[in-house]
Amino acid sequence: MTDAPHRLADLGVIVVAAGRGERLGAGTPKAFTELGGRTLIEHAVRTVSALSEPGQLVLVVSEARAAEALDIAAAVPLDSRWTVSIAHGGRERHESVRFGIEALHDGIRTVLVHDAARPLTPPEVFERVAAAVRRTGQSAVPAVAVADTLKERGEGGTVSATVDRSALVAVQTPQGFPLDVLAAAHQTAQEREGGASDDDAPTDDAELVQRAGGTVHLVEGSPYAHKLTRPADLLMLEGLLAGAAGAPHGARGAHARTEEGSR
Ligand code: C5P
């Protein structure tokens, strides 16, 4: 420990990167595919390295890729007050998150859960989410307005209704939680899992907290937090990366990466 005027690190960042990425069809797990010459895992570690406070980073990867993930993280210049841990992934995303929670050290109070599949999420979004969790003592997720008109699918491929989108938002990651709230929500979900169908599987962590009756606050997300799912998303992300590197006020994360890359 140093006696620098920082509070003790209480921030945990769990990066879930254990998905197979079948919809991308890259033949390699999605988090190990490259965007702009760097794996998605490396993008995530570099973004964390640009945060204004230290903490514990947990990379959740398949057992077969654990050593590779550690090598990638070790090559990124992270503040020495960060610790990096590896957890092995589960069959479903929520199981991977649970294993990530189990890898957190004592003393972690605020946890951000982030998809490696959103490689260009700016550090500002991480910081906004963490600040909202600390300010409210509750959960917080980044969100953006829905641009498309939304319709409900009816019988035989027809439209049955137009949905009022004014109250709707699209939610991204990192999602932030007081650790005790997230751990309790996952514990409850695990206990109920036996009776649940696949249709009932939560698609994000906030959903587990909502099911447990918790309040989830919305903070401003970012178009840079676009998720890589299909091959076309890779083209979009490459465009965002090129734009951010060239723009004077682009995403700070992309700038941090550019500057570090040229050191
Ligand atoms: O499959 P999808 O893109 O929705 O996954 C979102 C994130 O969750 C990805 O970063 C993926 O690596 C991660 N994941 C995981 N373990 C799983 C499934 C998905 O860590 N079993």
Coordinates of C-alpha atoms and ligand atoms in Angstrom, one line a residue:
M1 CA 0.0 0.0 0.0
T2 CA 1.1 3.6 -0.5
D3 CA 0.0 6.5 1.6
A4 CA -1.3 8.4 -1.5
P5 CA -4.4 10.5 -0.8
H6 CA -6.7 8.0 -2.4
R7 CA -9.4 6.1 -0.5
L8 CA -9.0 2.4 -0.3
A9 CA -10.0 0.8 -3.7
D10 CA -13.6 -0.4 -3.4
L11 CA -14.4 -0.6 -7.1
G12 CA -14.7 -4.0 -8.8
V13 CA -15.1 -4.2 -12.6
I14 CA -16.2 -7.6 -13.9
V15 CA -15.7 -8.0 -17.6
V16 CA -17.7 -10.9 -18.9
A17 CA -15.9 -12.4 -21.9
A18 CA -16.7 -16.1 -21.9
G19 CA -19.3 -16.1 -24.6
R20 CA -18.8 -18.3 -27.7
G21 CA -19.9 -15.5 -30.1
E22 CA -21.7 -17.9 -32.4
R23 CA -23.7 -15.1 -34.1
L24 CA -20.5 -13.4 -35.1
G25 CA -19.2 -16.5 -36.7
A26 CA -15.5 -15.5 -36.4
G27 CA -14.4 -19.1 -35.4
T28 CA -12.9 -17.8 -32.2
P29 CA -14.6 -16.6 -29.0
K30 CA -15.9 -13.1 -29.6
A31 CA -13.8 -11.4 -26.8
F32 CA -10.6 -12.7 -28.6
T33 CA -11.5 -11.3 -32.0
E34 CA -9.8 -8.1 -33.0
L35 CA -11.1 -4.6 -33.6
G36 CA -8.5 -2.2 -34.9
G37 CA -5.7 -4.7 -34.3
R38 CA -6.6 -5.3 -30.6
T39 CA -8.7 -8.0 -29.0
L40 CA -11.9 -7.0 -27.4
I41 CA -10.4 -8.1 -24.0
E42 CA -7.5 -5.7 -24.6
H43 CA -9.9 -2.8 -25.4
A44 CA -11.7 -3.5 -22.1
V45 CA -8.5 -3.5 -20.1
R46 CA -7.3 -0.3 -21.7
T47 CA -10.6 1.4 -21.0
V48 CA -10.3 0.4 -17.3
S49 CA -6.7 1.7 -17.3
A50 CA -8.1 5.1 -18.3
L51 CA -10.4 5.3 -15.2
S52 CA -9.6 7.9 -12.6
E53 CA -9.7 5.5 -9.7
P54 CA -8.1 2.1 -9.1
G55 CA -9.9 -1.1 -8.2
Q56 CA -10.1 -4.8 -9.0
L57 CA -10.6 -6.0 -12.5
V58 CA -12.0 -9.5 -13.0
L59 CA -11.8 -11.0 -16.4
V60 CA -14.3 -13.8 -16.9
V61 CA -13.1 -16.1 -19.7
S62 CA -13.4 -19.8 -20.6
E63 CA -10.9 -21.9 -18.8
A64 CA -9.1 -22.7 -22.0
R65 CA -8.4 -19.0 -22.6
A66 CA -7.4 -17.9 -19.1
A67 CA -3.7 -17.8 -19.6
E68 CA -4.1 -15.8 -22.9
A69 CA -6.4 -13.3 -21.1
L70 CA -3.9 -12.8 -18.4
D71 CA -1.1 -12.2 -20.9
I72 CA -3.2 -9.6 -22.7
A73 CA -4.0 -7.8 -19.5
A74 CA -0.3 -7.9 -18.4
A75 CA 0.7 -6.1 -21.6
V76 CA -1.5 -3.1 -20.8
P77 CA 0.0 -0.4 -18.6
L78 CA -2.4 -0.5 -15.7
D79 CA -2.0 1.7 -12.6
S80 CA -0.2 -0.6 -10.0
R81 CA -3.1 -0.1 -7.6
W82 CA -5.3 -2.2 -9.9
T83 CA -5.4 -5.9 -9.3
V84 CA -6.3 -8.2 -12.1
S85 CA -8.1 -11.5 -11.5
I86 CA -9.4 -14.3 -13.7
A87 CA -12.6 -16.2 -13.2
H88 CA -13.9 -19.0 -15.4
G89 CA -17.0 -18.5 -17.4
G90 CA -20.3 -20.3 -17.0
R91 CA -22.8 -21.7 -19.5
E92 CA -25.0 -18.6 -19.5
R93 CA -23.9 -15.0 -19.1
H94 CA -25.6 -14.6 -15.7
E95 CA -23.6 -17.6 -14.5
S96 CA -20.4 -16.0 -15.7
V97 CA -21.3 -12.9 -13.8
R98 CA -21.9 -15.0 -10.7
F99 CA -18.4 -16.5 -11.0
G100 CA -17.0 -13.0 -11.4
I101 CA -18.7 -11.8 -8.2
E102 CA -17.2 -14.8 -6.3
A103 CA -13.7 -13.7 -7.4
L104 CA -14.1 -10.2 -5.9
H105 CA -11.9 -9.4 -3.0
D106 CA -13.1 -8.3 0.5
G107 CA -13.4 -4.5 0.5
I108 CA -15.1 -4.2 -2.9
R109 CA -18.3 -2.3 -2.4
T110 CA -19.3 -1.0 -5.8
V111 CA -19.3 -3.3 -8.8
L112 CA -19.5 -2.6 -12.5
V113 CA -20.5 -5.5 -14.8
H114 CA -19.4 -4.9 -18.4
D115 CA -19.7 -6.9 -21.6
A116 CA -16.4 -7.4 -23.4
A117 CA -18.6 -7.3 -26.5
R118 CA -18.9 -3.4 -26.1
P119 CA -15.2 -2.6 -26.7
L120 CA -15.5 1.1 -27.3
T121 CA -17.5 2.1 -24.3
P122 CA -15.8 5.3 -23.1
P123 CA -14.4 5.4 -19.5
E124 CA -16.8 8.4 -18.8
V125 CA -19.7 5.9 -18.9
F126 CA -18.0 3.7 -16.3
E127 CA -17.4 6.7 -14.2
R128 CA -21.0 8.0 -14.6
V129 CA -22.4 4.7 -13.6
A130 CA -20.1 4.3 -10.6
A131 CA -20.9 7.8 -9.4
A132 CA -24.7 7.2 -9.7
V133 CA -24.4 4.0 -7.6
R134 CA -22.4 5.8 -4.9
R135 CA -24.8 8.8 -4.9
T136 CA -28.0 6.8 -4.7
G137 CA -26.8 3.6 -2.9
Q138 CA -28.7 1.7 -5.6
S139 CA -28.2 0.3 -9.0
A140 CA -27.5 2.2 -12.2
V141 CA -27.4 1.4 -15.9
P142 CA -26.3 3.5 -19.0
A143 CA -29.1 4.1 -21.5
V144 CA -29.7 5.7 -24.9
A145 CA -32.9 6.8 -26.6
V146 CA -34.5 4.4 -29.1
A147 CA -34.2 5.8 -32.6
D148 CA -36.3 3.4 -34.6
T149 CA -40.0 3.2 -34.6
L150 CA -41.0 0.1 -32.7
K151 CA -43.8 -2.3 -33.7
E152 CA -45.2 -5.4 -32.2
R153 CA -45.2 -8.6 -34.2
G154 CA -48.6 -10.1 -34.7
E155 CA -49.9 -13.2 -36.5
G156 CA -48.4 -14.4 -39.8
G157 CA -45.6 -11.8 -40.0
T158 CA -47.9 -8.8 -39.7
V159 CA -47.8 -5.8 -37.4
S160 CA -50.2 -5.8 -34.6
A161 CA -49.3 -2.5 -33.0
T162 CA -47.0 0.4 -32.9
V163 CA -45.3 0.8 -29.5
D164 CA -45.0 4.2 -27.9
R165 CA -41.2 4.6 -27.7
S166 CA -41.2 7.8 -25.7
A167 CA -40.9 5.8 -22.4
L168 CA -38.4 3.3 -23.8
V169 CA -34.6 3.3 -23.7
A170 CA -31.9 0.9 -24.9
V171 CA -29.7 -0.2 -22.1
Q172 CA -25.9 -0.8 -22.3
T173 CA -23.1 -1.8 -20.0
P174 CA -21.3 -1.3 -17.7
Q175 CA -24.1 -1.8 -15.3
G176 CA -23.4 -0.7 -11.7
F177 CA -24.5 -2.0 -8.3
P178 CA -23.7 -1.9 -4.7
L179 CA -22.0 -5.3 -4.4
D180 CA -24.4 -6.6 -1.7
V181 CA -27.4 -5.8 -3.9
L182 CA -26.0 -7.6 -7.0
A183 CA -24.8 -10.6 -5.0
A184 CA -28.2 -11.0 -3.3
A185 CA -30.0 -10.7 -6.6
H186 CA -27.8 -13.4 -8.2
Q187 CA -28.2 -15.6 -5.1
T188 CA -32.0 -15.3 -5.3
A189 CA -32.0 -16.1 -9.0
Q190 CA -29.8 -19.1 -8.5
E191 CA -32.2 -20.5 -5.9
R192 CA -35.1 -20.1 -8.3
E193 CA -33.2 -21.3 -11.3
G194 CA -34.5 -24.9 -11.0
G195 CA -38.0 -24.0 -11.9
A196 CA -37.2 -21.3 -14.5
S197 CA -37.5 -21.8 -18.3
D198 CA -34.9 -20.6 -20.8
D199 CA -37.4 -17.9 -21.9
D200 CA -37.2 -16.6 -18.4
A201 CA -33.4 -16.2 -18.4
P202 CA -32.4 -12.6 -17.6
T203 CA -30.6 -10.8 -20.4
D204 CA -28.9 -8.3 -18.1
D205 CA -28.0 -7.9 -14.4
A206 CA -30.3 -5.0 -13.8
E207 CA -33.2 -7.4 -14.6
L208 CA -32.1 -9.6 -11.6
V209 CA -32.1 -6.6 -9.3
Q210 CA -35.5 -5.5 -10.7
R211 CA -36.9 -9.0 -10.0
A212 CA -35.7 -8.8 -6.5
G213 CA -37.6 -5.5 -6.1
G214 CA -34.5 -3.2 -6.4
T215 CA -34.5 0.3 -7.9
V216 CA -32.3 0.8 -11.0
H217 CA -31.4 4.4 -12.1
L218 CA -30.7 5.4 -15.7
V219 CA -27.6 7.4 -16.6
E220 CA -26.5 8.7 -20.0
G221 CA -25.0 6.0 -22.2
S222 CA -23.0 6.4 -25.3
P223 CA -23.3 5.5 -29.0
Y224 CA -19.7 4.2 -28.6
A225 CA -21.0 1.5 -26.3
H226 CA -22.4 -0.3 -29.4
K227 CA -22.4 -4.1 -29.0
L228 CA -20.6 -6.5 -31.3
T229 CA -23.0 -9.2 -32.1
R230 CA -23.0 -9.8 -35.9
P231 CA -20.4 -9.2 -38.6
A232 CA -22.1 -5.9 -39.6
D233 CA -21.5 -4.6 -36.0
L234 CA -17.7 -5.0 -36.6
L235 CA -17.9 -2.6 -39.5
M236 CA -19.8 -0.1 -37.4
L237 CA -17.3 -0.3 -34.6
E238 CA -14.4 0.0 -37.0
G239 CA -16.0 3.2 -38.2
L240 CA -16.5 4.5 -34.7
L241 CA -12.9 3.7 -33.8
A242 CA -11.6 5.5 -36.9
G243 CA -13.8 8.5 -36.2
A244 CA -12.8 8.7 -32.5
A245 CA -9.1 8.5 -33.3
G246 CA -9.4 11.4 -35.8
A247 CA -11.8 13.7 -33.9
P248 CA -10.5 16.4 -31.6
H249 CA -13.1 15.6 -28.9
G250 CA -13.9 12.0 -29.6
A251 CA -14.4 9.3 -27.0
R252 CA -11.8 9.6 -24.3
G253 CA -11.3 5.8 -24.3
A254 CA -10.4 5.7 -27.9
H255 CA -8.0 8.6 -27.3
A256 CA -6.4 6.9 -24.3
R257 CA -5.9 3.9 -26.4
T258 CA -4.3 5.9 -29.2
E259 CA -2.0 7.8 -26.9
E260 CA -0.9 4.7 -25.0
G261 CA -0.3 2.9 -28.3
S262 CA 2.2 5.6 -29.4
R263 CA 4.1 5.7 -26.1
Ligands
C5P1 O1 -23.8 -13.4 -26.3 P1 -23.8 -12.0 -25.9 O2 -23.1 -11.1 -26.9 O3 -25.1 -11.4 -25.6 O4 -22.9 -11.9 -24.6 C1 -22.8 -10.7 -23.9 C2 -21.5 -10.8 -23.1 O5 -21.5 -11.8 -22.1 C3 -20.2 -11.0 -24.0 O6 -19.2 -10.2 -23.6 C4 -19.9 -12.5 -23.7 O7 -18.5 -12.8 -23.8 C5 -20.4 -12.7 -22.2 N1 -20.8 -14.0 -21.9 C6 -20.1 -14.7 -20.9 N2 -20.5 -16.0 -20.6 C7 -21.5 -16.7 -21.3 C8 -22.2 -16.0 -22.3 C9 -21.8 -14.6 -22.6 O8 -19.2 -14.2 -20.3 N3 -21.8 -17.9 -21.0

